[in-house]
Short mmCIF file of C-alpha atoms and ligand atoms in Angstrom, two decimals:
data_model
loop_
_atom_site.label_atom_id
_atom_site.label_comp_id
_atom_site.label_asym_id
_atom_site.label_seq_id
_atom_site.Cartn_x
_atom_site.Cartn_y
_atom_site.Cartn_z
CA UNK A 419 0.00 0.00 0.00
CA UNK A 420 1.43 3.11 -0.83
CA UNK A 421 2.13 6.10 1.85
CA UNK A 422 -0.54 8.26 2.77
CA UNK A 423 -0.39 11.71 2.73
CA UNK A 424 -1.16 11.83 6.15
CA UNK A 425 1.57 9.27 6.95
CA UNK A 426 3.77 11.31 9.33
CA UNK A 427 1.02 11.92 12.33
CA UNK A 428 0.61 7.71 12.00
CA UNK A 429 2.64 4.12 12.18
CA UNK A 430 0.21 1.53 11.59
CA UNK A 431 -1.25 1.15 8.15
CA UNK A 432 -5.35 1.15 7.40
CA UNK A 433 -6.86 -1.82 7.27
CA UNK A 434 -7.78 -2.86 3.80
CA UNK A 435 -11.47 -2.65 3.98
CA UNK A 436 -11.04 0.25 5.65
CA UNK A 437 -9.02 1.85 3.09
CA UNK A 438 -11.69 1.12 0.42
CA UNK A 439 -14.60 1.80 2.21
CA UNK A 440 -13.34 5.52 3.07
CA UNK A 441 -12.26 6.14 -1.18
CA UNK A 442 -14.54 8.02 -3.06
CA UNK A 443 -12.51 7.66 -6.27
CA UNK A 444 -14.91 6.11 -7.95
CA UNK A 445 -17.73 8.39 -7.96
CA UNK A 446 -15.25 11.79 -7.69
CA UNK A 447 -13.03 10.82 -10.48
CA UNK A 448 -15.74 12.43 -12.54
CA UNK A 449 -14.48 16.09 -11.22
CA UNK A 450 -11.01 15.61 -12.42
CA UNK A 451 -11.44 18.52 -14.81
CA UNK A 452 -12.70 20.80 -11.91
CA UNK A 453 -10.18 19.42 -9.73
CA UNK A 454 -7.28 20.58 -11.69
CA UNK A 455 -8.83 23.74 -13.10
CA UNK A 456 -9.06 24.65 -9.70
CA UNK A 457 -6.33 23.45 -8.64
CA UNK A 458 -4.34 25.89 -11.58
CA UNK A 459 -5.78 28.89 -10.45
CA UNK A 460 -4.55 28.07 -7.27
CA UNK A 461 -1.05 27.29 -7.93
CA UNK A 462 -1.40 30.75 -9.59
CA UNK A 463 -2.48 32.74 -7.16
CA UNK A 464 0.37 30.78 -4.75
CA UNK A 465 3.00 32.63 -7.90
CA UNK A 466 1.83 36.02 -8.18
CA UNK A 467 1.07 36.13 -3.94
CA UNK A 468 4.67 35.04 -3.37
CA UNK A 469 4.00 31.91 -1.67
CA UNK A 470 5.86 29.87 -3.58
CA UNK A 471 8.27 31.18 -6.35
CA UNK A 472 6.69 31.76 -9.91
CA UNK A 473 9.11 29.12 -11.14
CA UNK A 474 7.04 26.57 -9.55
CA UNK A 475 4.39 28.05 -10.12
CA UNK A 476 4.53 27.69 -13.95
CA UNK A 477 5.67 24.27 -13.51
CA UNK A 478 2.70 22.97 -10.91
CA UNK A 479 0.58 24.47 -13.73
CA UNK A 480 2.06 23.10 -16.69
CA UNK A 481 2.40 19.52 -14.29
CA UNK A 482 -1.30 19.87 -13.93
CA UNK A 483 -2.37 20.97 -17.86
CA UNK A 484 -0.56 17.33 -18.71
CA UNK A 485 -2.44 15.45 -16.05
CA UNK A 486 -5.49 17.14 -17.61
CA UNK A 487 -4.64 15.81 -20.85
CA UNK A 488 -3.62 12.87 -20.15
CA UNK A 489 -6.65 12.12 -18.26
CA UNK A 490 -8.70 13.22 -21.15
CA UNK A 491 -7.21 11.37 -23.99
CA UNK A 492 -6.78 8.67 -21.82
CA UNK A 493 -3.51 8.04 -21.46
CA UNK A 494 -3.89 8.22 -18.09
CA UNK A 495 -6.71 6.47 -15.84
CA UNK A 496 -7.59 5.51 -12.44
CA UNK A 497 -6.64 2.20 -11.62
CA UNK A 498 -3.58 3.38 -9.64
CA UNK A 499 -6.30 4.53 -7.13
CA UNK A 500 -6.94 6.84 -4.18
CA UNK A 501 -8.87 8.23 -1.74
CA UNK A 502 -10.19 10.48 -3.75
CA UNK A 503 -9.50 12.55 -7.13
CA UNK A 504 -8.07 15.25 -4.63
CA UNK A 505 -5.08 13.15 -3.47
CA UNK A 506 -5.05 11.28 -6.67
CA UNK A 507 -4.00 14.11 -8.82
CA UNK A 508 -1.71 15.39 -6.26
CA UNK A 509 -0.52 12.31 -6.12
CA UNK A 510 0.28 12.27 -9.47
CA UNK A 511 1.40 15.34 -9.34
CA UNK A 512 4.07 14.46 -7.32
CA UNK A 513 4.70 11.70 -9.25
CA UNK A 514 5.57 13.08 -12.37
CA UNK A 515 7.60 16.69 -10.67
CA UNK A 516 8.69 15.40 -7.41
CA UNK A 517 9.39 18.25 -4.50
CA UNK A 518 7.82 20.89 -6.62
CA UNK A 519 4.41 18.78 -6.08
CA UNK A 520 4.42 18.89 -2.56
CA UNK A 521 4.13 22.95 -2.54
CA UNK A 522 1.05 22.49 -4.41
CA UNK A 523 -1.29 22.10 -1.04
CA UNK A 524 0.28 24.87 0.18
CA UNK A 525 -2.48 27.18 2.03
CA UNK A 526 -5.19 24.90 1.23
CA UNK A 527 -7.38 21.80 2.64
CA UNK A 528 -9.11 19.00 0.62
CA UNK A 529 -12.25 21.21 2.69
CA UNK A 530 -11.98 24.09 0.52
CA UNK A 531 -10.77 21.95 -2.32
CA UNK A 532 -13.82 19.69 -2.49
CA UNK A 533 -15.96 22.68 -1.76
CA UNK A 534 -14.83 24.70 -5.10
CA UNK A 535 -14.13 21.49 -6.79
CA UNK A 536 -18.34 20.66 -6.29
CA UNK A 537 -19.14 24.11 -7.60
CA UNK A 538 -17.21 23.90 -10.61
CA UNK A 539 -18.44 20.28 -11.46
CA UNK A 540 -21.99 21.11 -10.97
CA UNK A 541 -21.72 24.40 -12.58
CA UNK A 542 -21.15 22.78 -15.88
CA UNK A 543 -23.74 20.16 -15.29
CA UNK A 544 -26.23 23.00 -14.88
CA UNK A 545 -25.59 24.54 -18.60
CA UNK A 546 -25.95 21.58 -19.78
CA UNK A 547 -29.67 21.23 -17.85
CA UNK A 548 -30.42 24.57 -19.01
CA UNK A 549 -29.11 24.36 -22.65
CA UNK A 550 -31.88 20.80 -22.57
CA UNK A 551 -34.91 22.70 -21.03
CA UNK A 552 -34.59 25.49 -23.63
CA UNK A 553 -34.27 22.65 -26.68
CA UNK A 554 -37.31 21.09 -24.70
CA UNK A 555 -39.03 24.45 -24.60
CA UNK A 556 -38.32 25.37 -28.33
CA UNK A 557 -39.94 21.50 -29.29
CA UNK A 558 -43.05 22.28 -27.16
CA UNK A 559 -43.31 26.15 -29.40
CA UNK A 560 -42.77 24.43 -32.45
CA UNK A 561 -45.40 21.60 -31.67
CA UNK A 562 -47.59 24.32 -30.12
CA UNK A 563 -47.57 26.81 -32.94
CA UNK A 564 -48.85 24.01 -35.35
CA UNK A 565 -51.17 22.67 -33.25
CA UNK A 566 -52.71 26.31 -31.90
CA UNK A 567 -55.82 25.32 -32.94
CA UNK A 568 -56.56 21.47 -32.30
CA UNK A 569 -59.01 20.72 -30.49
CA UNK A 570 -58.72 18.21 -27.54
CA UNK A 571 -60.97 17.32 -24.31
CA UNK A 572 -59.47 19.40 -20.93
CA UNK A 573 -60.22 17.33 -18.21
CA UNK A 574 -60.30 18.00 -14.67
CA UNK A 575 -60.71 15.15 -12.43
CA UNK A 576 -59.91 13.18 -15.59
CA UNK A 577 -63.48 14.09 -16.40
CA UNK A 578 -63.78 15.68 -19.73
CA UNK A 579 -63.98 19.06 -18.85
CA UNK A 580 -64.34 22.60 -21.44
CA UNK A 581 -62.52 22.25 -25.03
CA UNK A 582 -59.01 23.21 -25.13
CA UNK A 583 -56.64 22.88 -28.16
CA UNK A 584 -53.61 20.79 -28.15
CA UNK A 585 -51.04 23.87 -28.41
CA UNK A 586 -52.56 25.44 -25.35
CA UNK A 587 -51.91 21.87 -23.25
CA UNK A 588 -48.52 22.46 -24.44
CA UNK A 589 -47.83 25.71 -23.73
CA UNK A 590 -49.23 24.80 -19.96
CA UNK A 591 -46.06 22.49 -19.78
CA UNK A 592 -43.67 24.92 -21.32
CA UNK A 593 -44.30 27.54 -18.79
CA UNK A 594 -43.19 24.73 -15.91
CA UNK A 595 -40.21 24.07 -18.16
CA UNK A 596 -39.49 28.03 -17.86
CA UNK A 597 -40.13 28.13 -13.98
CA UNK A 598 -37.26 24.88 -13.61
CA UNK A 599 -35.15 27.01 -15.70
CA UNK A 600 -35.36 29.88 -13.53
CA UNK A 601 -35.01 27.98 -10.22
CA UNK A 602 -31.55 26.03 -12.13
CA UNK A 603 -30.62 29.95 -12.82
CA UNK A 604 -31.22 30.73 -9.74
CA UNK A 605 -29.24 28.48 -7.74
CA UNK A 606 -26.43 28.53 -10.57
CA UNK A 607 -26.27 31.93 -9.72
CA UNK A 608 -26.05 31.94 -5.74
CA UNK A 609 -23.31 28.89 -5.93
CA UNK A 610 -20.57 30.43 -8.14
CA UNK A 611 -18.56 31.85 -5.80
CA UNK A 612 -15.61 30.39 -4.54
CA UNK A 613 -15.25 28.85 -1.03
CA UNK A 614 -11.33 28.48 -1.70
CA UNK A 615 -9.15 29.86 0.57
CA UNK A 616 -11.31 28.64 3.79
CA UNK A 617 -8.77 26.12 3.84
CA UNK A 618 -9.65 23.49 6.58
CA UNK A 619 -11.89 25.99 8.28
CA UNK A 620 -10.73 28.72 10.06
CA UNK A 621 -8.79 30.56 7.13
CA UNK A 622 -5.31 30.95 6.74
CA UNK A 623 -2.18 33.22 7.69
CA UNK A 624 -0.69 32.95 4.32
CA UNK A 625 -1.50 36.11 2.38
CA UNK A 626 -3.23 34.54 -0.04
CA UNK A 627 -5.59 36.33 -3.15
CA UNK A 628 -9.16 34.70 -3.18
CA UNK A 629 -10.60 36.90 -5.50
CA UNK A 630 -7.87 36.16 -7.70
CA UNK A 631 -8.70 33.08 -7.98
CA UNK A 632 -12.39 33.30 -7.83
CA UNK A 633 -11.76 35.29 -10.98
CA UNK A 634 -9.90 33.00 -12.60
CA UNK A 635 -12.57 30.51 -12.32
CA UNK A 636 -15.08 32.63 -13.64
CA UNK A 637 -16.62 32.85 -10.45
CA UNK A 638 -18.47 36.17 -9.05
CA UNK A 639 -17.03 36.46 -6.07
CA UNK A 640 -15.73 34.32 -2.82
CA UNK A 641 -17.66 32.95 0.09
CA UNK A 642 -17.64 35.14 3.16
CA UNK A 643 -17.26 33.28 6.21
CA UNK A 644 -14.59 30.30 5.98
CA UNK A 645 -17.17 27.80 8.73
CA UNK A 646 -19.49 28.21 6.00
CA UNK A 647 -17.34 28.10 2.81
CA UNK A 648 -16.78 24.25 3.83
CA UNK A 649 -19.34 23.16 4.84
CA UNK A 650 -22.23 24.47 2.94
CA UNK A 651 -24.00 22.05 0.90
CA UNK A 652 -27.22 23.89 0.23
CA UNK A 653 -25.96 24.42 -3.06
CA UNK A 654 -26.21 21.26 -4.03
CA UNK A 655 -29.59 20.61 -2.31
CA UNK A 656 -30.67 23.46 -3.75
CA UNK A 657 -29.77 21.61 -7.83
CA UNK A 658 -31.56 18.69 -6.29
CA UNK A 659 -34.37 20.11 -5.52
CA UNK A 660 -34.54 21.45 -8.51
CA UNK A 661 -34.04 18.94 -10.46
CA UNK A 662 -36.81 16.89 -8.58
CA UNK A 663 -39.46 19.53 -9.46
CA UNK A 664 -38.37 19.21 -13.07
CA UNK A 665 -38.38 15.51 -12.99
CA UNK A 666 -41.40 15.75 -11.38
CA UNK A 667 -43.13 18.09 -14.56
CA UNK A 668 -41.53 15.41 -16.76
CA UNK A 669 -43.89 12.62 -14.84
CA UNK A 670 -46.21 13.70 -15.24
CA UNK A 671 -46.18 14.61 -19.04
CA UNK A 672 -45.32 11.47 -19.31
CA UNK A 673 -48.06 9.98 -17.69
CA UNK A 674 -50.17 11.72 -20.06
CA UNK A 675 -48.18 9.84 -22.68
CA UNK A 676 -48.93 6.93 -21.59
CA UNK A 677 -52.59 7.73 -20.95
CA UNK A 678 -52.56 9.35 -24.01
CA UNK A 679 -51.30 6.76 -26.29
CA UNK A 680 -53.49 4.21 -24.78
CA UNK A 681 -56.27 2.35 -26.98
CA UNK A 682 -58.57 4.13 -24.59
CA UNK A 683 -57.55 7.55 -26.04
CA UNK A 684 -55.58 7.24 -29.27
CA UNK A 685 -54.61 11.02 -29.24
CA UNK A 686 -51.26 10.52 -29.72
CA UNK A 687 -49.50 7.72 -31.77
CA UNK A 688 -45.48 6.96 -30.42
CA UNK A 689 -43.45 6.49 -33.37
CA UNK A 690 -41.28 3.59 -33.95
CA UNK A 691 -38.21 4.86 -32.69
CA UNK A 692 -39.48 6.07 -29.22
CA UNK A 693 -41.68 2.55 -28.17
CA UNK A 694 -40.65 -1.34 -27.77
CA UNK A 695 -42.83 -4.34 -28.22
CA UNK A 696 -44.21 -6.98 -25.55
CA UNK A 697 -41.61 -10.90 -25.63
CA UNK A 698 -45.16 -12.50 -25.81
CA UNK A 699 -47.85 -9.81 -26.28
CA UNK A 700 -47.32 -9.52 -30.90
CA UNK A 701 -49.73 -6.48 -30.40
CA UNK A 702 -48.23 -4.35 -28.16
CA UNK A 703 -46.30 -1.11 -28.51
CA UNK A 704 -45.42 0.16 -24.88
CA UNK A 705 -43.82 3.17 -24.27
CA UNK A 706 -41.12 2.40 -22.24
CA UNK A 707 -39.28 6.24 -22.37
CA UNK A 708 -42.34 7.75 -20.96
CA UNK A 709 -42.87 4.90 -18.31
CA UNK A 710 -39.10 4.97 -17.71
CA UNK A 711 -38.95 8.66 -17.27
CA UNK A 712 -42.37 8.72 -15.04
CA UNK A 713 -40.52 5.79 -13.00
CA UNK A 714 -36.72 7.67 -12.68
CA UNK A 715 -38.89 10.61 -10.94
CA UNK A 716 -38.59 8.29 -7.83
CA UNK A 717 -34.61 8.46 -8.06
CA UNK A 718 -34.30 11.59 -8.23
CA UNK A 719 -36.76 12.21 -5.43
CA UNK A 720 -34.44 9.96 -3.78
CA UNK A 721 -31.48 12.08 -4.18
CA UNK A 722 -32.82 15.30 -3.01
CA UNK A 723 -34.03 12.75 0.37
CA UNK A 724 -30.25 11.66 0.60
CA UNK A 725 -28.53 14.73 0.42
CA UNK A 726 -31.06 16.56 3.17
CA UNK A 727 -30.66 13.75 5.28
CA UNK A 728 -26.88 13.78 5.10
CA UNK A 729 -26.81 17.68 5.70
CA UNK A 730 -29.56 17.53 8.66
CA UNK A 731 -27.11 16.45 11.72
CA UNK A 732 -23.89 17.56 11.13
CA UNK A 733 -22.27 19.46 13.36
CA UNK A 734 -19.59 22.41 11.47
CA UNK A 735 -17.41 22.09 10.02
CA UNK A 736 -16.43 19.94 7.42
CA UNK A 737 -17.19 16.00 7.76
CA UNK A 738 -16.61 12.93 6.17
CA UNK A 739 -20.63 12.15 5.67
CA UNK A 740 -20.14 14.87 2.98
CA UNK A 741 -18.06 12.58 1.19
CA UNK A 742 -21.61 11.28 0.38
CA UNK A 743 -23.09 13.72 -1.83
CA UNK A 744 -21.60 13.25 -4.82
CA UNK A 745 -23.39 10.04 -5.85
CA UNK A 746 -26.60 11.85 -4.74
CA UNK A 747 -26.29 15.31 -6.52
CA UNK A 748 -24.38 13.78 -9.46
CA UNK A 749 -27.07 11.05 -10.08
CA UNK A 750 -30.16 13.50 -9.47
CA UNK A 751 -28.22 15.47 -12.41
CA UNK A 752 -27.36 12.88 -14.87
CA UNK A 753 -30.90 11.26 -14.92
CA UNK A 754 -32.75 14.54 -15.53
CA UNK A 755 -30.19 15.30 -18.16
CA UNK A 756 -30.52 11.19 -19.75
CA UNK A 757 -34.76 11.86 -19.28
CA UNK A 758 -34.15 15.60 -21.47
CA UNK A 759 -32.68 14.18 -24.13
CA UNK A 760 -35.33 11.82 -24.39
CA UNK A 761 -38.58 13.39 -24.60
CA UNK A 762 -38.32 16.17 -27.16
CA UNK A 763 -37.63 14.11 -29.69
CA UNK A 764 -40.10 11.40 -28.43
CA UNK A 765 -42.82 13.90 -28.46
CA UNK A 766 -41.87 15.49 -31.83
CA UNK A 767 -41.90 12.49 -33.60
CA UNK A 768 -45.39 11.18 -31.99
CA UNK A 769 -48.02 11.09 -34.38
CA UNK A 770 -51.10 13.86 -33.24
CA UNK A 771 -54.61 12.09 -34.18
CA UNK A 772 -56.31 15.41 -34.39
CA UNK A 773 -59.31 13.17 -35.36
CA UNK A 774 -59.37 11.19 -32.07
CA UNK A 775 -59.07 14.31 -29.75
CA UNK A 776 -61.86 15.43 -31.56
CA UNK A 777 -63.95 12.70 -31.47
CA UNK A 778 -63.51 12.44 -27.38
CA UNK A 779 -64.12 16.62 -27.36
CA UNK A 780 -67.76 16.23 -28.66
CA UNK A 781 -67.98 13.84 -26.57
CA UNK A 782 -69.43 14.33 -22.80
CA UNK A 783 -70.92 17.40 -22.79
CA UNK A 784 -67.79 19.67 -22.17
CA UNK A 785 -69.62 23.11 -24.40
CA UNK A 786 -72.05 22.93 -21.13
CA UNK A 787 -70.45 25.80 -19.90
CA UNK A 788 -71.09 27.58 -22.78
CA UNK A 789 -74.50 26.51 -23.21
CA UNK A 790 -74.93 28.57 -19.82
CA UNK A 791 -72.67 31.56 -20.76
CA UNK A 792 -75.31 31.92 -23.93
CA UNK A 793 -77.99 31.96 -21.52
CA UNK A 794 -76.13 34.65 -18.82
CA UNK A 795 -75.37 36.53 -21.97
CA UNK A 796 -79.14 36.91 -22.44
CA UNK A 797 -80.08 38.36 -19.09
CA UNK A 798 -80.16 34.84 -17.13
CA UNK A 799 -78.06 35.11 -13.34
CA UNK A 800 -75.36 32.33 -13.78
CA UNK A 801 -76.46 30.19 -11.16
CA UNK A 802 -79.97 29.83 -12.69
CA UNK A 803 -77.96 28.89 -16.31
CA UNK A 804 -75.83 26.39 -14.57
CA UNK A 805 -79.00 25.16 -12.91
CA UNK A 806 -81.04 25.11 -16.51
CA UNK A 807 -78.10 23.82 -18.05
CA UNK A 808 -77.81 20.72 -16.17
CA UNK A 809 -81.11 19.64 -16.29
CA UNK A 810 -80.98 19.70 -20.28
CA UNK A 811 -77.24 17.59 -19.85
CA UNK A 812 -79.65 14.68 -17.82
CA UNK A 813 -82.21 15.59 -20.89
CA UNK A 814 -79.74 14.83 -23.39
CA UNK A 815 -78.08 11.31 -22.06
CA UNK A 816 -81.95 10.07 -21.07
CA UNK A 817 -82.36 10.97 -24.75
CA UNK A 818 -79.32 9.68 -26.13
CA UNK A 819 -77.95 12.63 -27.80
CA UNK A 820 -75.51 15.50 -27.08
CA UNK A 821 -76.13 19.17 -27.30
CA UNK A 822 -75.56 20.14 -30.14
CA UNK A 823 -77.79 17.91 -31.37
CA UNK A 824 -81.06 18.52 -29.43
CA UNK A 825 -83.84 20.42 -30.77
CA UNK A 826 -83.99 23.97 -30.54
CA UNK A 827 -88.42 22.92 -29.27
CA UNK A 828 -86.85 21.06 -26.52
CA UNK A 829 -84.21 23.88 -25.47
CA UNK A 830 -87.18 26.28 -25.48
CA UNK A 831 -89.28 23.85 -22.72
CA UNK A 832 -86.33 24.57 -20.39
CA UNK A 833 -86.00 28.65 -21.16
CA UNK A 834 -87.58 31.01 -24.08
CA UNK A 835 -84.21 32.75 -24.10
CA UNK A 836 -82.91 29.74 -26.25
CA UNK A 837 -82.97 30.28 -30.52
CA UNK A 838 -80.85 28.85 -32.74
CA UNK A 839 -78.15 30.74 -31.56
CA UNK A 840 -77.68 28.37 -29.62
CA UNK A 841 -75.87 26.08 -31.98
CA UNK A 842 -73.49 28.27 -32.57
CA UNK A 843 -72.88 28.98 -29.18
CA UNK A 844 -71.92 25.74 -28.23
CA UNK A 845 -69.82 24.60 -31.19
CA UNK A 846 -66.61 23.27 -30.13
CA UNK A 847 -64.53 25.39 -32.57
CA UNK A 848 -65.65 28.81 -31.57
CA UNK A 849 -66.05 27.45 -27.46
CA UNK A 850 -62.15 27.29 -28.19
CA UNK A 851 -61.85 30.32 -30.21
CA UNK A 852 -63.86 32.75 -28.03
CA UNK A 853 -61.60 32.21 -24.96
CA UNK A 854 -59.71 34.94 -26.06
CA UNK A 855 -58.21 36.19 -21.90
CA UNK A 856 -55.07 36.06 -21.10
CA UNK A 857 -53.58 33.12 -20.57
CA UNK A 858 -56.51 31.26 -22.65
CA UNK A 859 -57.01 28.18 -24.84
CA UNK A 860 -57.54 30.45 -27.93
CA UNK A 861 -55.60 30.03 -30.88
CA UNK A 862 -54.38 33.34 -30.65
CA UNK A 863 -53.84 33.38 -27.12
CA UNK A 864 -51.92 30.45 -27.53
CA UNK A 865 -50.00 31.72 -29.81
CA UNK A 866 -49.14 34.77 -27.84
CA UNK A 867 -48.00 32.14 -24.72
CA UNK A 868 -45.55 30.79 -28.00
CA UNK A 869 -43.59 34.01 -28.00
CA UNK A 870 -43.56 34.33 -24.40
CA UNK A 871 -41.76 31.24 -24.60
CA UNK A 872 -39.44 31.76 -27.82
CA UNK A 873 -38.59 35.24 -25.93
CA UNK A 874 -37.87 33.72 -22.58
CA UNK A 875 -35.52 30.97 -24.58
CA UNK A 876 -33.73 33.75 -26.65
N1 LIG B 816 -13.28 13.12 -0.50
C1 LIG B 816 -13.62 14.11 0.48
C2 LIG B 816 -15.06 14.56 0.27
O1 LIG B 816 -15.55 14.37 -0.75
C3 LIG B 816 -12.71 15.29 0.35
C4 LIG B 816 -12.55 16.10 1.60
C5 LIG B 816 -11.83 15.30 2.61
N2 LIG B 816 -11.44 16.09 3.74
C6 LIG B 816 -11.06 15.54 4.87
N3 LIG B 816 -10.73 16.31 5.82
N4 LIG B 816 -11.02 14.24 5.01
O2 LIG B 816 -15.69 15.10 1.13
#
C-alpha cells in the first residue's frame, strides 16, 4: 500500500477494507477537470502572492495541464487509485515533478478543495440542464404553434372538462419548463462563488488572493465566512431540488403519454423509434421512455431525500458524511439530463390524431359551460344557467344525444331565451376560439404564450 499523505502523524497502516470503504474515487473521479482547473488557479495565485516562487508556479501548472490531458485522452486512468481525485491528482502530481508537487497544497485543505471542486463540477452540469430545457421548450413552441388550434378534451378530475386545443396543453407544460429554468438559474447563480481559501476551516495566515482566484474561475465572487465556505451544501440541495421539481413536470407529461397513447384515447401515436414491443404480447407497442422517465422521478426524489438527510445532523465544520453527496447530486443530475434528451424528440416524432381528440371533445358534454354563458349573456343570473343547463345535460343522455344535437323545441321547454343561436354557441370550434383572456385556450392566445416562450428561450 502506498504512503498516505497523512503518513507522518501515523505508524500503523489502514486496514484494507477500511481503506476502500473511506475512497470516493470512484464516484469523484468524474471532477477531475474541476479538480485541476481549480487546482491551476490556485497554484497561480500561490506565484503572483509570493507563496511559492513563480518558477514553480509555472511548472505545478504546466504539471497539472498534462495530467489534464492525459486524463482526457486517456492516457492516463484511475486504476492506480486513491482516496479520492483530490489526493489522486496530487498524487500524481508528485509523481511526475517530485518536490515541486508537494508545494502544491500549500495554504489549502481537501475542505476548501472539495468545496470549489463541487461548484465547478456542478456548474457545468447546470448549462448543460439549461441548454436541454430550452431545446425542450423550443420543441413544445414548435409543436404548439402548429397545433394552436386542435381541439382536444381538458379534463379536470380526468373528467372531460371545457374544449381546449392541443397547443394550449402544451404551452401549460412549457411555462413549468421556464419556472425549472429559472429555479436552475437561480441556484447557478447563488453557488458560483468560490469557497477556496477557507482552507480546513478557520482561514489561513498565508496572504493569499481569493478573488484572484475566484476570478480566474469565472466565479463572481468568494464565500464570506470560511465555517461556511466548507461546509455548505445547500448548493447542491438546492440543484436537487430542482431537479426533482423538473423531474417531477416530466412525470407527469409522461403519464399523459402513456394515458394518451393508450387504446382508450388514441390522441397521440409513439413512433417507432421512441416505443418497444411486448416478448409474448405480438400487439403491443409500450412506451417504455415515458414509463421509464415517469418511473426515474422516484430516483431523483431519492437524491434530493439523501442529500437533506446527510446535511440535517452535522455538526460544522467539514465532515466525512459529505463525502456522500456526490453520488446523490451527481445522479439526481445525470438522470434529468438522460430523461431531457429523451422526450423532445419522443414527443416530436409522436403522431397527433387530431381526429381522435376530436372525437372524445364532442364527446361528454364539455360546451355545457357555454351553453350557460349563452344563456347569462341573455339576461339569465349564472347560477340559474348552470342550474337550466344541467337539467338539459340529464335531458340529453336520457335521450341519447348530445347538445348540439337537441332540438332547438326542446331547449325552449327549459327557457324562451334559447334560438338557434344556440348552436353556434356551443360549437366546439368557436367554445375554443372565443376564450380569447389572457392566458386562454384560444388560438391566438396560444400563440401569444408561443412568443412568451421563444422570448424567454432567446
Ligand atoms: N473526499 C472528500 C469529500 O468528498 C474530500 C474532503 C476530505 N477532507 C477531509 N478532511 N477528510 O468530502
Amino acid at each position: 500500500m502506498a504512503d498516505k499523505m497523512w503518513a507522518g502523524r501515523f505508524t500503523g497502516e489502514l486496514d484494507a477494507a477500511a481503506d476502500e470503504f473511506n475512497s470516493s474515487l470512484s464516484v469523484d473521479c468524474k471532477m477531475y477537470e474541476a479538480d485541476i482547473r481549480g487546482s491551476m488557479a490556485h497554484a497561480a495565485m500561490l506565484g503572483q502572492q509570493g507563496i511559492i516562487s513563480r518558477e514553480d508556479a509555472a511548472s505545478l501548472i504546466d504539471g497539472l495541464g498534462a495530467i489534464l490531458s492525459d486524463l482526457k485522452e486517456g492516457r492516463l486512468d484511475f486504476s492506480a487509485g486513491g482516496e479520492d481525485v483530490h489526493m489522486f491528482v496530487e498524487a500524481e502530481l508528485t509523481k511526475r515533478l517530485g518536490e515541486v508537487g508537494r508545494r502544491l497544497h500549500t495554504a489549502r485543505s481537501r475542505n476548501d478543495q472539495v468545496a470549489l471542486d463541487v461548484r465547478l463540477h456542478l456548474r457545468d452540469a447546470g448549462m448543460e440542464i439549461l441548454e436541454k430545457l430550452k431545446d425542450l421548450m423550443a420543441t413544445l413552441a414548435d409543436l404548439a404553434e402548429e397545433h394552436a388550434d386542435t381541439v382536444m378534451p381538458g379534463y379536470t378530475h380526468l373528467q372531460r372538462a371545457q374544449p381546449i386545443t392541443y397547443g394550449h396543453y402544451l404551452m401549460a407544460y412549457a411555462m413549468m419548463f421556464q419556472r425549472d429554468m429559472e429555479r436552475f438559474i437561480d441556484a447557478l447563480t447563488r453557488m458560483n462563488v468560490s469557497p477556496l481559501g477557507s482552507c480546513a476551516l478557520a482561514g489561513t495566515t498565508y496572504p493569499t488572493d481569493r478573488g484572484a482566484v475566484a476570478k480566474k474561475l469565472g466565479m463572481d465572487g468568494v464565500t464570506a465566512n470560511s465555517l461556511d465556505g466548507v461546509s455548505d451544501r445547500d448548493f447542491a440541495i438546492e440543484l436537487a431540488a430542482a431537479s426533482a421539481i423538473a423531474m417531477m413536470h416530466l412525470s407527469r407529461f409522461s403519464e399523459e403519454v402513456v394515458l394518451y397513447s393508450s387504446w382508450e384515447f388514441k390522441f397521440l401515436e409513439l413512433d417507432d423509434a421512441f416505443s418497444t414491443g411486448s416478448s409474448i404480447m405480438p400487439q403491443k407497442k409500450n412506451p417504455d421512455m415515458a414509463e421509464l422517465i415517469r418511473g426515474k422521478t422516484g430516483r431523483a426524489y431519492g437524491d434530493l431525500i439523501i442529500l437533506l438527510t446527510i446535511m440535517k445532523g452535522l455538526p460544522l465544520a467539514y465532515n466525512k458524511d459529505m463525502q456522500e453527496d456526490k453520488e446523490a447530486i451527481f445522479d439526481s443530475l445525470e438522470t434529468l439530463s438522460k430523461c431531457l434528451s429523451i422526450f423532445p424528440p419522443m414527443l416530436k416524432t409522436a403522431k397527433v390524431r387530431k381526429d381522435n381528440m376530436r372525437a372524445a371533445a364532442a364527446k361528454g358534454f364539455i360546451n355545457a359551460t357555454d351553453c350557460a354563458d349563452y344563456l347569462t349573456a341573455k339576461g339569465m343570473a349564472f347560477r340559474t344557467a348552470y342550474k337550466i343547463t344541467g337539467q338539459l345535460v340529464a335531458r340529453c343522455i336520457s335521450d341519447g344525444c348530445e347538445l348540439e344535437t337537441l332540438p332547438l323545441d326542446v331547449y325552449r321547454e327549459y327557457s324562451e331565451l334559447f334560438d338557434e343561436g344556440i348552436y353556434e354557441a356551443i360549437d366546439l370550434d368557436r367554445c375554443v376560439t372565443r376564450r380569447t383572456s389572457e392566458g386562454g385556450t384560444s388560438p391566438a392566445s396560444v400563440l401569444k404564450q408561443v412568443a412568451l416562450i421563444r422570448s424567454f428561450i432567446g
